[in-house]
mmCIF file of C-alpha atoms and ligand atoms in Angstrom:
data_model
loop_
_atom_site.group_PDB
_atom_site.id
_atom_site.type_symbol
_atom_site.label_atom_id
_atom_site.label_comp_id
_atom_site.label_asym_id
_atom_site.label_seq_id
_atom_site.Cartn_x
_atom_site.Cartn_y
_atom_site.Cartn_z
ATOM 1 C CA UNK A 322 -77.450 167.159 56.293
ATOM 2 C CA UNK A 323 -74.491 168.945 55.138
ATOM 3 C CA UNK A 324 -73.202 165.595 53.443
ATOM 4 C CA UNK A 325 -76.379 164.742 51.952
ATOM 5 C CA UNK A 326 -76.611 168.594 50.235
ATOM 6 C CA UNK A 327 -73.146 167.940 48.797
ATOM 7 C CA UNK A 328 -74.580 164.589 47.201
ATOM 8 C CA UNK A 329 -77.267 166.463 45.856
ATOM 9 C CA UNK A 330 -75.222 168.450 44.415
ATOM 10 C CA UNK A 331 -73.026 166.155 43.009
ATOM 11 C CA UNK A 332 -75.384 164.476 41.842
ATOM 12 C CA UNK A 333 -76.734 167.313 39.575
ATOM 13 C CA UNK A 334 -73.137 168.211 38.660
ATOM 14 C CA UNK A 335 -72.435 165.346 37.557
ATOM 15 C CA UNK A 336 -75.433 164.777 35.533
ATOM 16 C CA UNK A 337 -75.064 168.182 34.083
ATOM 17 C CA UNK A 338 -71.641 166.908 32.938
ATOM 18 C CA UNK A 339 -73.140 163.667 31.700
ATOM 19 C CA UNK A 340 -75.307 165.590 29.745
ATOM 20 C CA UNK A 341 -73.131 168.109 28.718
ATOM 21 C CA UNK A 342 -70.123 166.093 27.291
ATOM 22 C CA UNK A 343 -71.656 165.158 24.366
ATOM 23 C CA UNK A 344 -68.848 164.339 21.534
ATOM 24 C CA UNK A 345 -66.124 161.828 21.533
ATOM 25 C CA UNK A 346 -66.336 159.088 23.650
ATOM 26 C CA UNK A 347 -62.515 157.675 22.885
ATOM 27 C CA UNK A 348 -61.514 157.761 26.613
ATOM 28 C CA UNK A 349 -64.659 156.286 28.083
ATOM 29 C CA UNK A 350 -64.525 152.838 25.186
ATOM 30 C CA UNK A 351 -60.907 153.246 26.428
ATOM 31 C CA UNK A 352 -61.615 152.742 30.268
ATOM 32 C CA UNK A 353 -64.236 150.336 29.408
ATOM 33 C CA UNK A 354 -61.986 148.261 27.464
ATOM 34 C CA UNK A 355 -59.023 148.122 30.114
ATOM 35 C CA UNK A 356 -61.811 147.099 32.307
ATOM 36 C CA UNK A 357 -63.270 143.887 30.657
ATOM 37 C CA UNK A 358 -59.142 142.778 29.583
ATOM 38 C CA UNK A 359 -56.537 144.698 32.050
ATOM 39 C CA UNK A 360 -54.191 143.173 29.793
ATOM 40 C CA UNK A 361 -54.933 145.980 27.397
ATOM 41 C CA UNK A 362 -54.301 148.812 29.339
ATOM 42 C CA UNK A 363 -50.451 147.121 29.145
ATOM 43 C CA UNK A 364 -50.361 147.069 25.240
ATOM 44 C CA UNK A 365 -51.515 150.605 25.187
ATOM 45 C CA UNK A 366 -49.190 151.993 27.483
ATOM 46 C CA UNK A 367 -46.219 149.676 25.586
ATOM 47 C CA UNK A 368 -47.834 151.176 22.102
ATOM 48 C CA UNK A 369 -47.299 154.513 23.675
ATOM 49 C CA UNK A 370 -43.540 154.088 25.010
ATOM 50 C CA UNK A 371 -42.958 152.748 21.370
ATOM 51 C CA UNK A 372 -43.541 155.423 20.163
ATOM 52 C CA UNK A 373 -41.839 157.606 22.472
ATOM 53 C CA UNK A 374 -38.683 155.321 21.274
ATOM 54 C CA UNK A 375 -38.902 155.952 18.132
ATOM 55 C CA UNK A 376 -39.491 159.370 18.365
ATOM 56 C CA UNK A 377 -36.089 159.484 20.726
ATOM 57 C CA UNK A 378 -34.168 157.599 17.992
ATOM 58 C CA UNK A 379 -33.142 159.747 14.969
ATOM 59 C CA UNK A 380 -32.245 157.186 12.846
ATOM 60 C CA UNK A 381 -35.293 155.137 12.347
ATOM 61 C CA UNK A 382 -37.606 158.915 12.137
ATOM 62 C CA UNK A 383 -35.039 159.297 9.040
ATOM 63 C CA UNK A 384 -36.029 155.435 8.091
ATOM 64 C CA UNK A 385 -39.911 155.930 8.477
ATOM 65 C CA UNK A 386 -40.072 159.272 7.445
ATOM 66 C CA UNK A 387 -41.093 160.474 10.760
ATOM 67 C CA UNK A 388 -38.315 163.412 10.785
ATOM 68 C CA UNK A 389 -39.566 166.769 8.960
ATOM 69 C CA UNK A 390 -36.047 166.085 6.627
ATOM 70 C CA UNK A 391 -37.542 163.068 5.546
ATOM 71 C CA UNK A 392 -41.125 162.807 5.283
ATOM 72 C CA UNK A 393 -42.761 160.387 2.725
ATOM 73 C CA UNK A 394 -46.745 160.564 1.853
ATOM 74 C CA UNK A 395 -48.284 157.369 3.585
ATOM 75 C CA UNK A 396 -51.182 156.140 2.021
ATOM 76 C CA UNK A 397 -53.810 154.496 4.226
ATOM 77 C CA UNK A 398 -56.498 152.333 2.388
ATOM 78 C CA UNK A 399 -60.029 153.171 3.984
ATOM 79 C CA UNK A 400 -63.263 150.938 4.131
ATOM 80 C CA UNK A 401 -66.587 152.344 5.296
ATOM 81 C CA UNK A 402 -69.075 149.690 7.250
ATOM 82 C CA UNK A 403 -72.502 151.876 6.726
ATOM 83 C CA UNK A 404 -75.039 150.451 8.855
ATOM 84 C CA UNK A 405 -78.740 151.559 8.145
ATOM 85 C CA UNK A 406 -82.043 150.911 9.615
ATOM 86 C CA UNK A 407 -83.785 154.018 7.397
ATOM 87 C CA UNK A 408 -82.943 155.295 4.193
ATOM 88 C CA UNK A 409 -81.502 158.604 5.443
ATOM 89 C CA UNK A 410 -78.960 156.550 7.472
ATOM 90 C CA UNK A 411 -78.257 154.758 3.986
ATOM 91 C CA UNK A 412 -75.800 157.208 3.152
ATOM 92 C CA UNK A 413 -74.746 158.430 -0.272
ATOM 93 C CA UNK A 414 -71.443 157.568 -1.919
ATOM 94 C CA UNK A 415 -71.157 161.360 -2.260
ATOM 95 C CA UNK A 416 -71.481 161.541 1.240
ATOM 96 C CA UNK A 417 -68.370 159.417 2.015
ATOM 97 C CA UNK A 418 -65.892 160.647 -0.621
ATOM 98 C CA UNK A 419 -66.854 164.147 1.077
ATOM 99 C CA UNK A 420 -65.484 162.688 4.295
ATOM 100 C CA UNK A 421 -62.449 160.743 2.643
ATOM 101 C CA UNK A 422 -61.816 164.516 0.797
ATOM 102 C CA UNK A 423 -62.110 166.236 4.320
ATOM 103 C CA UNK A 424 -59.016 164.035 5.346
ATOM 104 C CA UNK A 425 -56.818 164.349 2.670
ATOM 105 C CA UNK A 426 -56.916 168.507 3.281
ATOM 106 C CA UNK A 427 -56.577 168.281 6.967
ATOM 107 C CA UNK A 428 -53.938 165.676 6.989
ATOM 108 C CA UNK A 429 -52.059 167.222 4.797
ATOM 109 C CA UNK A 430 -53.105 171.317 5.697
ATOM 110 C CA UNK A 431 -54.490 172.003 2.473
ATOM 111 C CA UNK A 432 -58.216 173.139 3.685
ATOM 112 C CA UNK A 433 -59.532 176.413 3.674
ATOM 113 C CA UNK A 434 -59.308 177.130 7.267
ATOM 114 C CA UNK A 435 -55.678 177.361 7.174
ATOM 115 C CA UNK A 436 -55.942 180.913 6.968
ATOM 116 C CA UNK A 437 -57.737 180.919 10.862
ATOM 117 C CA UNK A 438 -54.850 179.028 12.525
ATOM 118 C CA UNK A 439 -53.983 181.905 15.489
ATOM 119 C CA UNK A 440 -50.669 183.341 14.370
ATOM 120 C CA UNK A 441 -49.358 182.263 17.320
ATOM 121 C CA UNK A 442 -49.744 178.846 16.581
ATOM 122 C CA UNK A 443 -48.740 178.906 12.441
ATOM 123 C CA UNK A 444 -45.199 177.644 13.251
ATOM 124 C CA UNK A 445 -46.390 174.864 14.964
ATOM 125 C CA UNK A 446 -49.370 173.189 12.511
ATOM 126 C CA UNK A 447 -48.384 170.256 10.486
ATOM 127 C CA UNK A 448 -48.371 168.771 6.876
ATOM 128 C CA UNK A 449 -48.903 165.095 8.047
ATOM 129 C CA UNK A 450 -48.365 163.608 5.172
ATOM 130 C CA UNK A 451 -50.737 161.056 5.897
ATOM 131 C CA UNK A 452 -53.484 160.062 2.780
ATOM 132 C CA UNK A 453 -56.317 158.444 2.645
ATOM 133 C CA UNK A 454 -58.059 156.381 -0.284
ATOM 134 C CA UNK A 455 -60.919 154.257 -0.183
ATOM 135 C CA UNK A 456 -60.138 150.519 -1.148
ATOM 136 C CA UNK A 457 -60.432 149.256 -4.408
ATOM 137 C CA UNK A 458 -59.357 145.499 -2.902
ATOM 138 C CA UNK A 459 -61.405 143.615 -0.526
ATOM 139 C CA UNK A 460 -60.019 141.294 1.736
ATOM 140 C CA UNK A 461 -60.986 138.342 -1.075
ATOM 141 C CA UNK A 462 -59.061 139.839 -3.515
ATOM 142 C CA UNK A 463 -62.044 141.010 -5.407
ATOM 143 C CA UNK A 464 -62.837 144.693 -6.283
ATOM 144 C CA UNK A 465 -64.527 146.996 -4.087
ATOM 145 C CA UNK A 466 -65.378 150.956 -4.290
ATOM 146 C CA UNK A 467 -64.206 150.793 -0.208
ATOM 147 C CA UNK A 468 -68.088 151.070 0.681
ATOM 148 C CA UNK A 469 -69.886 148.373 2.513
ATOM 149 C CA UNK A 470 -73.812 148.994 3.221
ATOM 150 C CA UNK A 471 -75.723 146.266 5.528
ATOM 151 C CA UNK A 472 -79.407 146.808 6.812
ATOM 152 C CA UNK A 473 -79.246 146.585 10.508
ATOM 153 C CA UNK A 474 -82.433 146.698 13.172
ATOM 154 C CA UNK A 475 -80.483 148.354 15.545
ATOM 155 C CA UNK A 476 -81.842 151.692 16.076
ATOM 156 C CA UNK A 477 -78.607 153.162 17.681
ATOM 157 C CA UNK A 478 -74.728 151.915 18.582
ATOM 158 C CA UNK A 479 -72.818 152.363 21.663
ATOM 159 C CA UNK A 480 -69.185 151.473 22.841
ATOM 160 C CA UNK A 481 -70.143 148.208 23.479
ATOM 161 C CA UNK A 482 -69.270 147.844 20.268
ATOM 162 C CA UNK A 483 -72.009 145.622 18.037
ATOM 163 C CA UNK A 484 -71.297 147.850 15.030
ATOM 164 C CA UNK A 485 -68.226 145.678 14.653
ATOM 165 C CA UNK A 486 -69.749 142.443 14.389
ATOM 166 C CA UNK A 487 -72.416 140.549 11.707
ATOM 167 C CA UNK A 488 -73.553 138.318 14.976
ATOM 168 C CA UNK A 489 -74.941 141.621 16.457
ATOM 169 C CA UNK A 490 -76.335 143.893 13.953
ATOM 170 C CA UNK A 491 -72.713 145.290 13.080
ATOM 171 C CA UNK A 492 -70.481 144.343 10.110
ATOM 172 C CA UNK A 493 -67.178 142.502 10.836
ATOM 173 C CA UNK A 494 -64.069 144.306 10.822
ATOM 174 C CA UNK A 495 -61.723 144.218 7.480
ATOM 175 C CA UNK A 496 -58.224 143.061 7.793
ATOM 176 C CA UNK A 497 -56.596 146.267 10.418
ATOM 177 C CA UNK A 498 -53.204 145.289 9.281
ATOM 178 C CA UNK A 499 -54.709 146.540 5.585
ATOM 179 C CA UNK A 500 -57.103 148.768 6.043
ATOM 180 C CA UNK A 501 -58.859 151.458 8.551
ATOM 181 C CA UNK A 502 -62.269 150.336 9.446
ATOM 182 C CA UNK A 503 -64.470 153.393 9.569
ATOM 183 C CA UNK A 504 -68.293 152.176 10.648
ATOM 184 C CA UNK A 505 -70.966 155.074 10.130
ATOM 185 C CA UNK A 506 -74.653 154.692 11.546
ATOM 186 C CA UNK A 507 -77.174 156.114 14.090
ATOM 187 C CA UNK A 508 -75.517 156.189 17.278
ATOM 188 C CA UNK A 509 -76.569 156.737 20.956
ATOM 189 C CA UNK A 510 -77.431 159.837 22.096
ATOM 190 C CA UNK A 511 -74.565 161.868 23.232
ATOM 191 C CA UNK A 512 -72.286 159.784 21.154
ATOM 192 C CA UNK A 513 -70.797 161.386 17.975
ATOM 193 C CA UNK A 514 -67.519 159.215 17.985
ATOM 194 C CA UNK A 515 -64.762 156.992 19.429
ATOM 195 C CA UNK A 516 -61.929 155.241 18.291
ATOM 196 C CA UNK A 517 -60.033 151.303 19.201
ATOM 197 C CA UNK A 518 -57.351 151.456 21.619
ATOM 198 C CA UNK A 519 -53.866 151.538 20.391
ATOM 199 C CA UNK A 520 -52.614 148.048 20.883
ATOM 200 C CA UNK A 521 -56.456 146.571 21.108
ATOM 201 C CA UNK A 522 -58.100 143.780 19.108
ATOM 202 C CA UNK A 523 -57.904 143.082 15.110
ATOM 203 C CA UNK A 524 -61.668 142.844 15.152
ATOM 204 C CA UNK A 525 -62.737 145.933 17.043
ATOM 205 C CA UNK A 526 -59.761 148.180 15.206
ATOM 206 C CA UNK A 527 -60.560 151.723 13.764
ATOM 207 C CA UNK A 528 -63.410 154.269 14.157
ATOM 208 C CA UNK A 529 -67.243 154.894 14.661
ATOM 209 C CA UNK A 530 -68.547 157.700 13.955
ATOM 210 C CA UNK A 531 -72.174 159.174 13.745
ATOM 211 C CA UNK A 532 -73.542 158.593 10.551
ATOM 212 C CA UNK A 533 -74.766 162.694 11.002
ATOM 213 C CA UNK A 534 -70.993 164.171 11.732
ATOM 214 C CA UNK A 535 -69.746 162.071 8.608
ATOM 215 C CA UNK A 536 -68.809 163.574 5.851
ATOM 216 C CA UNK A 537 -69.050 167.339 4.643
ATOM 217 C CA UNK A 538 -72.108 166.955 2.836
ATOM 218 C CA UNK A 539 -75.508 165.287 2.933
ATOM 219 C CA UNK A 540 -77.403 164.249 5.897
ATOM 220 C CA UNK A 541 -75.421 165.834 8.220
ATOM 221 C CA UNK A 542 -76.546 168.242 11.415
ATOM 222 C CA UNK A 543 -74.271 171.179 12.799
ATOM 223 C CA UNK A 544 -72.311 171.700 14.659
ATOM 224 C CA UNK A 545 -70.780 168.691 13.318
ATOM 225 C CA UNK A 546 -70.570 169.574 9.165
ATOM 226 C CA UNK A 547 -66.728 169.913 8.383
ATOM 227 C CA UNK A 548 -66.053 166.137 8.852
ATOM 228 C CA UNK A 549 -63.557 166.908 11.593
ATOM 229 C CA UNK A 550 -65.223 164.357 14.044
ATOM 230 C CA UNK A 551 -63.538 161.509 11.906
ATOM 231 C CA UNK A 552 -59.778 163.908 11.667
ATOM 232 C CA UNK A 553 -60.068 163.320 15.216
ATOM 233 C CA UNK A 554 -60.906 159.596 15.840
ATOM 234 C CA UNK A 555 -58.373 159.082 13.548
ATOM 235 C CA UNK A 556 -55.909 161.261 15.542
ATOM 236 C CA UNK A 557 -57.038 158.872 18.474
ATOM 237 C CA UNK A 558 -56.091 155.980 16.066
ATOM 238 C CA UNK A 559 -53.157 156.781 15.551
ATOM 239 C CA UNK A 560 -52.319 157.245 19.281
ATOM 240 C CA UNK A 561 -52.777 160.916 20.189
ATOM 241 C CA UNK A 562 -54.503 161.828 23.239
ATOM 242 C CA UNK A 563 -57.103 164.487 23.587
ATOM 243 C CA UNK A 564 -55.534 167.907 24.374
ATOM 244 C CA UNK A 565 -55.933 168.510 27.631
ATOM 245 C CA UNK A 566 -54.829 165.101 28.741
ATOM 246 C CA UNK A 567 -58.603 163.657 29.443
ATOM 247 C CA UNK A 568 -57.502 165.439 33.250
ATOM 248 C CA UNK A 569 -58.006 168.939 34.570
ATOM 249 C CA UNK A 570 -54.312 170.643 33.475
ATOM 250 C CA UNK A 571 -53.590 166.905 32.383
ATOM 251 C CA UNK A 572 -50.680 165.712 29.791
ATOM 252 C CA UNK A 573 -51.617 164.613 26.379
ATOM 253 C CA UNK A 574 -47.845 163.410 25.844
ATOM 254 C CA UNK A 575 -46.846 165.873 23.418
ATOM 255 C CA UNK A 576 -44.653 168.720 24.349
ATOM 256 C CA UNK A 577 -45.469 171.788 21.713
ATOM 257 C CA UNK A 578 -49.293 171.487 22.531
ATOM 258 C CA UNK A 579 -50.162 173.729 25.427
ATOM 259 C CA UNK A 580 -51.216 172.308 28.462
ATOM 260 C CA UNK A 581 -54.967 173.214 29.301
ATOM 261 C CA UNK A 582 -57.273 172.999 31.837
ATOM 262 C CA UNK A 583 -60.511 171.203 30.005
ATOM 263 C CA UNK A 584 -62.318 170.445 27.062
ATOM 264 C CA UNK A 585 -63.248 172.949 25.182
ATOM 265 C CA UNK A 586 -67.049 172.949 23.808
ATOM 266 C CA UNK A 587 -68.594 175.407 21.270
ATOM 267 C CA UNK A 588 -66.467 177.648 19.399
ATOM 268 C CA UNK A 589 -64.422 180.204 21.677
ATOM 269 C CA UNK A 590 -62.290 183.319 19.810
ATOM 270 C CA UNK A 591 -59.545 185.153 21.660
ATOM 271 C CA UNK A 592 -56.967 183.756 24.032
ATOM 272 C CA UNK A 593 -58.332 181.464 26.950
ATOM 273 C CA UNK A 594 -55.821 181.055 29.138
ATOM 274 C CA UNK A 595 -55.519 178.044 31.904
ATOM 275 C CA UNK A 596 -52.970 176.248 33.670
ATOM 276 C CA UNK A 597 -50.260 178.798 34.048
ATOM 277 C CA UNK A 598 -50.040 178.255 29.717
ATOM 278 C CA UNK A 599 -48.226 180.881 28.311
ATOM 279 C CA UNK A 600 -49.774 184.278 26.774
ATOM 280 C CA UNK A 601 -50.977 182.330 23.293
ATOM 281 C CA UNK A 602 -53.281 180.231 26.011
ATOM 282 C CA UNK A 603 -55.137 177.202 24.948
ATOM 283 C CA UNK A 604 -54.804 175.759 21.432
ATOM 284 C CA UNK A 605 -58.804 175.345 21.182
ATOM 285 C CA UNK A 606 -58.525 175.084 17.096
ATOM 286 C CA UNK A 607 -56.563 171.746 17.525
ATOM 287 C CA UNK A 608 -58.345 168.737 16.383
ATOM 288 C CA UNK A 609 -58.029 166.969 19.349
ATOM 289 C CA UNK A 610 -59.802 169.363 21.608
ATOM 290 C CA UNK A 611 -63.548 168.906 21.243
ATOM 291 C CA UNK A 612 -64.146 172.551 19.960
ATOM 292 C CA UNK A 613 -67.067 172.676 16.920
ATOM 293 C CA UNK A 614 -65.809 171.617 14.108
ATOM 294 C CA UNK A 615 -65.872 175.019 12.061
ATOM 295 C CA UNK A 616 -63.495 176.267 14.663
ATOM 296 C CA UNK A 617 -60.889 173.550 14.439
ATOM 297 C CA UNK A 618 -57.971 173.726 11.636
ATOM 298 C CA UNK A 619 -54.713 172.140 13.133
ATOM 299 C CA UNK A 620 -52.520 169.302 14.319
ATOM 300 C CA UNK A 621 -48.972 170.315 15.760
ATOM 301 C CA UNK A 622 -46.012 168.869 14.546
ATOM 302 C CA UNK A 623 -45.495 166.828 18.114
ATOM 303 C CA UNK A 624 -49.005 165.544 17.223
ATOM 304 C CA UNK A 625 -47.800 164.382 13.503
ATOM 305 C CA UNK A 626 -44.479 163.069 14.803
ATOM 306 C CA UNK A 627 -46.380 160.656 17.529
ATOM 307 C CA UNK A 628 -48.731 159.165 14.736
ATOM 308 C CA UNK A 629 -46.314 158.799 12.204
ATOM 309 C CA UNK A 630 -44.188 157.300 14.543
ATOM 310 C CA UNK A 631 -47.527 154.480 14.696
ATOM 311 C CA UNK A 632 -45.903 153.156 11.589
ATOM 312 C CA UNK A 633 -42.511 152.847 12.156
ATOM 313 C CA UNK A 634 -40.661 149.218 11.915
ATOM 314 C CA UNK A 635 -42.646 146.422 14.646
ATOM 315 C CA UNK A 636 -44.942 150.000 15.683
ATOM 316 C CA UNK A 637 -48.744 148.978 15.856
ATOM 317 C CA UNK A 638 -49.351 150.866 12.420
ATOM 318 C CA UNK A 639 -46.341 149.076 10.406
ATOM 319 C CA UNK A 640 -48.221 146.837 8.312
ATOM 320 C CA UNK A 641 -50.133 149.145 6.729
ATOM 321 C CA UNK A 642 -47.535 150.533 4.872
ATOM 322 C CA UNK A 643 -47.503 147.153 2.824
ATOM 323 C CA UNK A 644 -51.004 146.951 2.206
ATOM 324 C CA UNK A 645 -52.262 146.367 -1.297
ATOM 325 C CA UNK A 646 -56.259 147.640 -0.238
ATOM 326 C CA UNK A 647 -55.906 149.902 -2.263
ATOM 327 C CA UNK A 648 -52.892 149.551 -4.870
ATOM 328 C CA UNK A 649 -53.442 145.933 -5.532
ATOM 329 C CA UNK A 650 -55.060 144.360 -8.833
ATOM 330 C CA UNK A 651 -58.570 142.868 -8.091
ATOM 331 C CA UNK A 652 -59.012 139.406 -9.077
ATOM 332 C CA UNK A 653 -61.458 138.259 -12.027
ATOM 333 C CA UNK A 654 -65.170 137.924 -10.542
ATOM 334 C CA UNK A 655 -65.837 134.485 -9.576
ATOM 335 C CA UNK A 656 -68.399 132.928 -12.252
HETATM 336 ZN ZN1 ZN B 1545 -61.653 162.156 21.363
HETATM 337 CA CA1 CA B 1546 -49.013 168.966 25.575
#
C-alpha cells in the first residue's frame, strides 16, 4: 500500500513537473539525440573539453580574441526557416529584424535592461562581442534578405526535429559552417525552444524557436516578448549549459556563475539563495536560467569566454568566421 501511495504520488509529481517545465527543451533534444547515436554524446563532451583547452591556453584566447585584452566583434550570418500553416504564423519581416535587433543589444550589453543587472553581479556581465546579421548570400551564391518562408501542414514541431527537413514539412538546413539556422513556427505545446548539440549533425545545426517568443514585436504572447528565448538557444549553441547544471545544485561548467539549486520560472526579485551560494544567491537574470524574459539581462564573462572559445582554430564554431553569408557579393540572377 505504502509503495503504491508513493507511485501515486510520483506519478502526480511528476506530471506536475511535466506540465510545469514549459520553456526550453535543449537538454531533453540533447538526451534524445545521445540516445538514437551514442556516438554523439562523445563529440559533445570532446566539443566541451575543447573548449576548456582553449580557454586554459592563453595564447590562442589572444589569437581568437577570446581574452578580454583582445576581443574582436565576430559577425555571425543568420538565416530564418519560417514555417507557416496560417497567416499569423507567416511572420513579418519586421518581426524578424526585431529578433536579429534583440541579439545584437544582448550580445553585446547594449539593451535597456542593463540598468537591472543586481549590483552584485555588474562586474561580472559581458560585452560578447558576438553580432548577428541576416544573410544577404544564399548558399547558391544568389542574393537573399536571410528570410526563407515555406507553407507547411504541420500544425506543430517537436524535437524530433521535421522542421529541419523539406521531406517532412520542415525546410533543409543552410550550410552550418556559414550560417546559423534559426527555424520559427508553431510548436508543441510546452515547447518554446531548443537548440543542436554541440558537435551534432550539419543538417539538424542551430535553433527552433516558437514562432510566438520570436522576435520583440508582432505576434508574439508574454511572457515571452523580449526575444530572449532565441539569446538563449543561441547561448546553448554556442555550448553553454543552463545555469543550474540541468541537476539539482548541478555544474553548468563555468566558474563565476553561481551554483543553484533549480530552474528558475516566473520572474523572482531579491536574493534567492540555494546550494550553500554565497550572500548575492542565485543569478536568476542570467539568460541561461529559464526566468521570464523581462527579468533576464546578462551573460557572465565565463559564459562569453566558453562560446567564444566555439570559434577558436579546429573549435566546432571556426568556420564561421570565414563565411561570406553575409559579406559576400551575390551572383547575377540566373536568366
Ligand atoms: Zn535551455
Ligand atoms: Ca557555475
Amino acid at each position: 500500500m505504502k509503495s503504491f501511495l508513493l507511485a501515486c504520488a510520483c506519478l502526480l509529481l511528476c506530471a506536475y513537473y511535466s506540465v510545469a517545465q514549459q520553456g526550453c527543451v535543449a537538454r531533453e533534444y540533447q538526451q534524445q539525440e545521445f540516445s538514437r547515436d551514442p556516438s554523439l554524446k562523445y563529440q559533445f563532451e570532446s566539443a566541451e573539453l575543447f573548449t576548456k583547452k582553449v580557454l586554459s591556453r592563453d595564447e590562442s584566447m589572444v589569437t581568437y580574441g577570446v581574452s578580454p585584452g583582445g576581443l574582436t566583434i565576430i559577425k555571425i550570418p543568420v538565416v530564418v526557416h519560417i514555417l507557416y500553416r496560417t497567416s499569423d504564423e507567416n511572420i513579418s519581416d519586421e518581426q524578424v529584424r526585431s529578433q536579429i535587433e534583440v541579439l545584437n543589444k544582448e550580445f553585446r550589453k547594449i539593451h535597456a535592461d542593463t540598468s537591472k543587472i543586481p549590483v552584485s553581479f555588474r562586474s561580472l556581465a559581458a560585452d560578447c562581442y558576438l553580432e548577428f546579421v541576416l544573410a544577404s548570400v544564399n548558399p547558391r551564391g544568389y542574393a537573399t534578405n536571410g528570410i526563407v518562408r515555406k507553407k507547411t501542414n504541420a500544425y506543430s514541431f517537436g524535437i524530433e526535429d521535421n522542421i529541419k527537413f523539406s521531406q517532412s514539412g520542415g525546410d533543409d538546413a543552410w550550410d552550418s559552417d556559414k550560417y546559423l539556422n534559426i527555424w520559427v513556427a508553431n510548436l508543441s505545446a510546452g515547447i518554446i525552444g531548443y537548440s543542436s548539440v554541440l558537435g551534432g549533425p550539419k543538417e539538424k545545426d542551430g535553433i527552433v524557436v516558437k514562432v510566438s517568443a520570436f522576435g520583440s514585436t508582432g505576434k508574439i504572447t508574454m511572457p515571452y516578448t523580449k526575444g530572449r528565448t532565441a539569446v538563449h538557444e543561441i547561448g546553448h549553441w554556442l555550448g553553454l549549459r543552463h545555469i543550474w547544471g540541468d541537476q539539482y545544485c548541478g555544474s553548468d561548467g563555468v566558474e563565476d556563475t553561481p551554483t543553484q539549486g533549480i530552474a528558475t520560472r516566473g520572474c523572482p526579485s531579491g536574493i534567492v539563495t540555494s546550494c550553500n551560494n554565497d550572500s548575492s544567491g542565485n543569478m536568476y537574470n542570467n539568460y541561461m536560467d529559464l526566468t521570464n524574459d523581462e527579468c533576464t539581462n546578462m551573460f557572465t564573462i565565463g559564459q562569453r569566454d566558453k562560446m567564444r572559445a566555439a570559434f577558436a582554430a579546429e573549435g566546432p564554431r571556426h568556420a564561421l568566421l570565414f563565411s561570406n553569408g553575409a559579406t559576400g557579393i551575390p551572383l547575377p540572377e540566373p536568366p
